[in-house]
mmCIF file of C-alpha atoms in Angstrom:
data_model
loop_
_atom_site.group_PDB
_atom_site.id
_atom_site.type_symbol
_atom_site.label_atom_id
_atom_site.label_comp_id
_atom_site.label_asym_id
_atom_site.label_seq_id
_atom_site.Cartn_x
_atom_site.Cartn_y
_atom_site.Cartn_z
ATOM 1 C CA MET A 17 -29.882 173.296 290.441
ATOM 2 C CA LYS A 18 -31.046 171.660 293.723
ATOM 3 C CA THR A 19 -34.100 172.955 295.474
ATOM 4 C CA HIS A 20 -35.722 172.501 298.865
ATOM 5 C CA LYS A 21 -39.106 173.317 300.305
ATOM 6 C CA HIS A 22 -39.741 175.530 303.607
ATOM 7 C CA SER A 23 -42.486 177.008 304.903
ATOM 8 C CA GLY A 24 -44.666 176.342 301.587
ATOM 9 C CA CYS A 25 -42.219 177.766 299.342
ATOM 10 C CA ILE A 26 -39.076 176.834 297.325
ATOM 11 C CA ILE A 27 -35.836 178.054 298.006
ATOM 12 C CA ASN A 28 -32.856 177.641 295.425
ATOM 13 C CA SER A 29 -29.433 177.120 295.964
ATOM 14 C CA GLU A 30 -28.698 180.482 295.204
ATOM 15 C CA MET A 31 -31.056 181.246 298.107
ATOM 16 C CA LYS A 32 -33.423 183.085 296.442
ATOM 17 C CA LYS A 33 -37.014 182.481 297.252
ATOM 18 C CA THR A 34 -39.718 181.509 294.798
ATOM 19 C CA ILE A 35 -42.999 183.082 295.348
ATOM 20 C CA GLY A 36 -46.133 181.253 294.309
ATOM 21 C CA LYS A 37 -48.958 183.456 292.585
ATOM 22 C CA GLU A 38 -51.192 182.969 295.517
ATOM 23 C CA LYS A 39 -48.682 184.629 297.809
ATOM 24 C CA ARG A 40 -48.237 187.571 295.409
ATOM 25 C CA ALA A 41 -50.573 190.645 295.824
ATOM 26 C CA LEU A 42 -50.439 193.506 293.479
ATOM 27 C CA LEU A 43 -51.763 197.117 294.016
ATOM 28 C CA VAL A 44 -52.641 199.828 291.114
ATOM 29 C CA ILE A 45 -53.180 203.395 292.572
ATOM 30 C CA ASN A 46 -54.826 205.723 289.612
ATOM 31 C CA CYS A 47 -55.257 209.070 289.978
ATOM 32 C CA LEU A 48 -54.704 211.665 286.594
ATOM 33 C CA ALA A 49 -57.659 212.873 284.839
ATOM 34 C CA GLU A 50 -58.691 214.951 288.573
ATOM 35 C CA HIS A 51 -55.711 217.194 288.436
ATOM 36 C CA GLY A 52 -54.245 216.789 285.036
ATOM 37 C CA ASP A 53 -53.911 219.702 282.474
ATOM 38 C CA ARG A 54 -57.385 220.227 281.118
ATOM 39 C CA ARG A 55 -56.068 220.775 277.685
ATOM 40 C CA LEU A 56 -55.332 216.845 277.929
ATOM 41 C CA LEU A 57 -58.675 215.602 280.001
ATOM 42 C CA HIS A 58 -59.734 212.983 277.542
ATOM 43 C CA LEU A 59 -55.838 211.725 277.069
ATOM 44 C CA TYR A 60 -55.746 211.289 281.027
ATOM 45 C CA ARG A 61 -59.099 209.534 280.814
ATOM 46 C CA PHE A 62 -57.909 207.439 278.450
ATOM 47 C CA ILE A 63 -55.265 206.531 280.612
ATOM 48 C CA GLU A 64 -56.320 206.076 283.840
ATOM 49 C CA LYS A 65 -58.759 203.663 282.712
ATOM 50 C CA ALA A 66 -55.871 201.790 280.443
ATOM 51 C CA GLY A 67 -53.675 201.539 283.655
ATOM 52 C CA ILE A 68 -56.593 199.407 285.270
ATOM 53 C CA THR A 69 -57.728 197.031 282.269
ATOM 54 C CA VAL A 70 -54.379 196.635 280.715
ATOM 55 C CA ALA A 71 -52.934 195.579 284.582
ATOM 56 C CA SER A 72 -56.185 193.716 284.902
ATOM 57 C CA HIS A 73 -55.954 191.681 281.788
ATOM 58 C CA LEU A 74 -52.553 191.001 281.629
ATOM 59 C CA LEU A 75 -51.373 190.425 285.209
ATOM 60 C CA SER A 76 -54.336 189.863 287.570
ATOM 61 C CA SER A 77 -54.205 185.940 286.812
ATOM 62 C CA HIS A 78 -50.575 185.939 288.087
ATOM 63 C CA TYR A 79 -51.331 187.294 291.543
ATOM 64 C CA GLY A 80 -53.267 185.896 294.536
ATOM 65 C CA LEU A 81 -54.390 189.709 295.338
ATOM 66 C CA PHE A 82 -55.281 192.200 292.888
ATOM 67 C CA SER A 83 -56.197 195.458 294.405
ATOM 68 C CA VAL A 84 -57.195 199.215 292.759
ATOM 69 C CA LEU A 85 -57.517 202.609 294.273
ATOM 70 C CA ARG A 86 -58.848 204.835 291.362
ATOM 71 C CA ASP A 87 -59.505 208.543 291.911
ATOM 72 C CA ARG A 88 -61.616 209.355 295.017
ATOM 73 C CA GLU A 89 -60.371 206.261 296.890
ATOM 74 C CA ALA A 90 -56.563 207.307 295.832
ATOM 75 C CA GLU A 91 -56.124 209.311 298.893
ATOM 76 C CA VAL A 92 -53.257 208.922 301.002
ATOM 77 C CA ASP A 93 -54.727 207.710 304.097
ATOM 78 C CA SER A 94 -56.644 204.813 302.072
ATOM 79 C CA PHE A 95 -53.018 203.941 300.135
ATOM 80 C CA VAL A 96 -51.389 203.756 303.395
ATOM 81 C CA ARG A 97 -53.899 201.896 305.052
ATOM 82 C CA CYS A 98 -54.762 199.142 301.942
ATOM 83 C CA LEU A 99 -50.527 198.755 301.899
ATOM 84 C CA HIS A 100 -51.516 197.939 305.962
ATOM 85 C CA HIS A 101 -53.992 195.240 305.115
ATOM 86 C CA LEU A 102 -52.049 193.571 301.912
ATOM 87 C CA THR A 103 -48.676 193.472 303.418
ATOM 88 C CA GLY A 104 -50.761 192.447 306.909
ATOM 89 C CA THR A 105 -52.805 189.508 304.951
ATOM 90 C CA PRO A 106 -51.114 186.054 306.385
ATOM 91 C CA ASP A 107 -51.038 184.141 302.865
ATOM 92 C CA ILE A 108 -49.503 187.489 301.470
ATOM 93 C CA GLU A 109 -45.797 187.044 300.954
ATOM 94 C CA VAL A 110 -45.012 190.381 298.935
ATOM 95 C CA VAL A 111 -46.656 193.259 297.672
ATOM 96 C CA ASP A 112 -46.221 195.200 294.469
ATOM 97 C CA LEU A 113 -46.983 198.561 293.373
ATOM 98 C CA PHE A 114 -48.093 200.243 290.373
ATOM 99 C CA LEU A 115 -47.938 204.014 290.778
ATOM 100 C CA GLN A 116 -50.179 206.179 287.871
ATOM 101 C CA LEU A 117 -50.319 209.556 289.441
ATOM 102 C CA HIS A 118 -49.111 212.848 288.736
ATOM 103 C CA GLY A 119 -45.322 213.782 289.702
ATOM 104 C CA ARG A 120 -43.340 215.920 290.688
ATOM 105 C CA LYS A 121 -39.682 216.081 292.075
ATOM 106 C CA LYS A 122 -39.796 214.203 295.086
ATOM 107 C CA LYS A 123 -43.762 214.423 295.229
ATOM 108 C CA LEU A 124 -46.592 212.371 294.482
ATOM 109 C CA ARG A 125 -50.326 214.490 293.769
ATOM 110 C CA PHE A 126 -52.872 212.195 295.744
ATOM 111 C CA PHE A 127 -56.692 212.603 294.876
ATOM 112 C CA ASP A 128 -56.679 214.651 298.001
ATOM 113 C CA CYS A 129 -53.191 216.377 298.282
ATOM 114 C CA TRP A 130 -49.477 216.758 297.216
ATOM 115 C CA LEU A 131 -46.942 214.500 299.263
ATOM 116 C CA ASP A 132 -43.557 215.087 299.789
ATOM 117 C CA THR A 133 -42.120 211.200 299.020
ATOM 118 C CA VAL A 134 -39.873 211.582 302.481
ATOM 119 C CA VAL A 135 -43.098 211.961 304.347
ATOM 120 C CA LEU A 136 -44.677 209.445 302.276
ATOM 121 C CA SER A 137 -41.737 207.054 303.026
ATOM 122 C CA SER A 138 -42.057 207.506 306.631
ATOM 123 C CA GLU A 139 -46.159 206.755 306.277
ATOM 124 C CA ILE A 140 -45.046 203.541 304.540
ATOM 125 C CA ARG A 141 -42.999 202.120 307.173
ATOM 126 C CA ARG A 142 -45.379 202.713 309.635
ATOM 127 C CA ALA A 143 -47.652 200.878 308.296
ATOM 128 C CA ALA A 144 -46.598 197.823 306.123
ATOM 129 C CA LYS A 145 -45.309 195.053 307.498
ATOM 130 C CA PRO A 146 -41.560 194.976 307.044
ATOM 131 C CA GLY A 147 -39.927 192.524 304.482
ATOM 132 C CA LYS A 148 -43.112 192.528 302.293
ATOM 133 C CA LEU A 149 -43.084 195.381 299.420
ATOM 134 C CA ARG A 150 -41.217 194.232 296.372
ATOM 135 C CA LEU A 151 -41.552 195.838 292.983
ATOM 136 C CA LEU A 152 -42.297 200.043 292.648
ATOM 137 C CA TYR A 153 -43.290 200.693 288.811
ATOM 138 C CA ASN A 154 -43.354 204.131 288.879
ATOM 139 C CA LEU A 155 -45.396 206.166 286.013
ATOM 140 C CA CYS A 156 -45.571 209.247 287.550
ATOM 141 C CA CYS A 157 -43.656 212.191 285.916
ATOM 142 C CA TYR A 158 -40.369 212.565 287.766
ATOM 143 C CA GLY A 159 -40.247 208.858 288.899
ATOM 144 C CA ASP A 160 -36.588 208.048 289.647
ATOM 145 C CA SER A 161 -36.879 210.944 292.376
ATOM 146 C CA HIS A 162 -38.853 209.370 294.183
ATOM 147 C CA SER A 163 -37.116 205.913 293.955
ATOM 148 C CA THR A 164 -34.752 206.577 296.752
ATOM 149 C CA ASP A 165 -37.502 207.309 299.496
ATOM 150 C CA MET A 166 -39.765 204.405 298.458
ATOM 151 C CA LEU A 167 -36.382 201.823 298.784
ATOM 152 C CA ALA A 168 -36.028 203.515 302.035
ATOM 153 C CA ALA A 169 -39.697 202.619 302.622
ATOM 154 C CA GLY A 170 -39.242 199.056 301.901
ATOM 155 C CA PHE A 171 -39.460 198.400 298.621
ATOM 156 C CA GLN A 172 -36.758 195.834 296.826
ATOM 157 C CA VAL A 173 -36.518 197.849 293.813
ATOM 158 C CA ALA A 174 -37.969 200.433 292.171
ATOM 159 C CA VAL A 175 -38.290 201.671 288.262
ATOM 160 C CA GLY A 176 -38.907 205.413 287.504
ATOM 161 C CA SER A 177 -38.490 208.054 284.320
ATOM 162 C CA ARG A 178 -35.598 210.319 284.706
ATOM 163 C CA LYS A 179 -37.981 213.251 284.141
ATOM 164 C CA ILE A 180 -41.750 213.833 283.001
ATOM 165 C CA ASN A 181 -42.734 210.751 281.666
ATOM 166 C CA ALA A 182 -44.855 210.641 278.543
ATOM 167 C CA SER A 183 -43.928 206.940 277.036
ATOM 168 C CA ALA A 184 -46.722 204.878 278.964
ATOM 169 C CA ALA A 185 -49.062 203.942 276.309
ATOM 170 C CA VAL A 186 -46.029 202.048 274.373
ATOM 171 C CA GLU A 187 -43.935 201.001 277.558
ATOM 172 C CA TYR A 188 -46.665 199.715 279.941
ATOM 173 C CA PRO A 189 -48.423 197.183 278.058
ATOM 174 C CA LEU A 190 -45.233 195.971 277.403
ATOM 175 C CA PHE A 191 -43.799 195.721 280.983
ATOM 176 C CA CYS A 192 -46.946 194.272 282.338
ATOM 177 C CA HIS A 193 -46.986 191.606 279.531
ATOM 178 C CA TYR A 194 -43.239 190.757 280.494
ATOM 179 C CA TRP A 195 -42.924 190.940 283.676
ATOM 180 C CA SER A 196 -46.030 188.084 283.716
ATOM 181 C CA GLY A 197 -43.226 185.617 282.648
ATOM 182 C CA GLU A 198 -45.120 184.800 279.624
ATOM 183 C CA GLY A 199 -43.476 187.504 277.087
ATOM 184 C CA LEU A 200 -39.525 185.743 276.618
ATOM 185 C CA TYR A 201 -39.349 182.274 278.733
ATOM 186 C CA SER A 202 -42.306 180.024 278.861
ATOM 187 C CA ARG A 203 -43.530 179.937 282.331
ATOM 188 C CA GLU A 204 -40.153 181.611 283.485
ATOM 189 C CA GLY A 205 -40.309 185.077 285.756
ATOM 190 C CA VAL A 206 -38.062 187.855 283.469
ATOM 191 C CA ALA A 207 -35.775 189.819 285.557
ATOM 192 C CA VAL A 208 -36.764 193.679 286.484
ATOM 193 C CA ARG A 209 -33.577 194.841 284.433
ATOM 194 C CA GLU A 210 -34.828 192.845 281.213
ATOM 195 C CA VAL A 211 -38.291 193.961 281.740
ATOM 196 C CA VAL A 212 -37.669 197.515 281.620
ATOM 197 C CA ARG A 213 -35.143 197.107 278.599
ATOM 198 C CA ARG A 214 -37.810 195.022 276.279
ATOM 199 C CA ALA A 215 -40.636 197.806 277.505
ATOM 200 C CA ASP A 216 -38.575 201.121 277.491
ATOM 201 C CA ARG A 217 -37.612 200.731 273.725
ATOM 202 C CA ARG A 218 -35.450 203.940 272.779
ATOM 203 C CA SER A 219 -36.912 204.724 269.418
ATOM 204 C CA PRO A 220 -40.687 204.624 270.624
ATOM 205 C CA ARG A 221 -39.747 206.398 273.479
ATOM 206 C CA ARG A 222 -37.933 209.488 272.242
ATOM 207 C CA ILE A 223 -40.860 209.623 269.528
ATOM 208 C CA GLN A 224 -43.578 210.144 272.734
ATOM 209 C CA ASP A 225 -41.435 212.415 273.916
ATOM 210 C CA ARG A 226 -40.921 214.526 271.313
ATOM 211 C CA LEU A 227 -44.917 214.551 271.131
ATOM 212 C CA ALA A 228 -45.321 215.420 274.674
ATOM 213 C CA GLY A 229 -42.608 218.617 274.675
ATOM 214 C CA ARG A 230 -44.980 220.436 272.640
ATOM 215 C CA TYR A 231 -47.101 220.658 276.139
ATOM 216 C CA PHE A 232 -44.071 220.282 278.256
ATOM 217 C CA ARG A 233 -40.871 220.835 279.186
ATOM 218 C CA ASP A 234 -38.113 218.991 280.788
ATOM 219 C CA VAL A 235 -39.331 215.491 278.943
ATOM 220 C CA ASP A 236 -37.129 212.822 279.200
ATOM 221 C CA SER A 237 -38.890 209.050 279.986
ATOM 222 C CA LYS A 238 -35.871 207.436 280.205
ATOM 223 C CA LYS A 239 -36.568 204.568 283.121
ATOM 224 C CA ILE A 240 -33.987 204.229 285.728
ATOM 225 C CA ILE A 241 -33.744 200.752 288.063
ATOM 226 C CA ARG A 242 -32.573 201.649 291.820
ATOM 227 C CA GLY A 243 -32.733 198.272 293.989
ATOM 228 C CA ASP A 244 -32.455 194.992 293.007
ATOM 229 C CA SER A 245 -32.980 194.610 289.464
ATOM 230 C CA ARG A 246 -32.802 190.686 289.534
ATOM 231 C CA ILE A 247 -36.185 190.025 291.092
ATOM 232 C CA THR A 248 -38.599 188.209 289.109
ATOM 233 C CA ILE A 249 -42.333 188.245 289.641
ATOM 234 C CA ASN A 250 -41.469 184.795 290.649
ATOM 235 C CA THR A 251 -38.860 185.828 293.417
ATOM 236 C CA LEU A 252 -37.647 187.608 296.095
#
């Protein structure tokens, strides 16, 4: 396959731009314990810590910028300003987002408030530079219900659960591992659809969903992909 250099990037014959790690940014927004079920407070605190530690360990070296908004930092205005800053950084060409918040249908719980994803989509469109938002990996409950609005905000692909999400303990490290490009093919990017297929495994998901059913109704952690599932960590 022939490649051509253009403006510091590589474009292959299929017109897929290859993005070097120095031109990629990852934002992790993380707030669970503050507004979670008090019976599961210790679990939420563990998930919060792991959500940052796992991403940092497996993915920070694959991005030029790695940013975290945690607990009180995870307010709506702070989040929107951070996206504005990252997408406005001249050397950054793509921004990926990992959402680790509580969710309802069409709503997300930031530290300071619940927000309808239609409103959030509008805020993001006003703040973010067009063309730079890429992957949304949404670990919030009812993540798939948020995807349409987030694609409208500018993300090219969104991944989220059908209903209440309970499978992060097994799925999340695998997702980060495969998304890094090191999980399947040496030094090659792995498409979102393949990352999800490998990480969102049926048997572990069913076990975790069954356990979560002791505390919650409407549990279904199955991940749905919306948008361009061919994208890899290296490509647009």
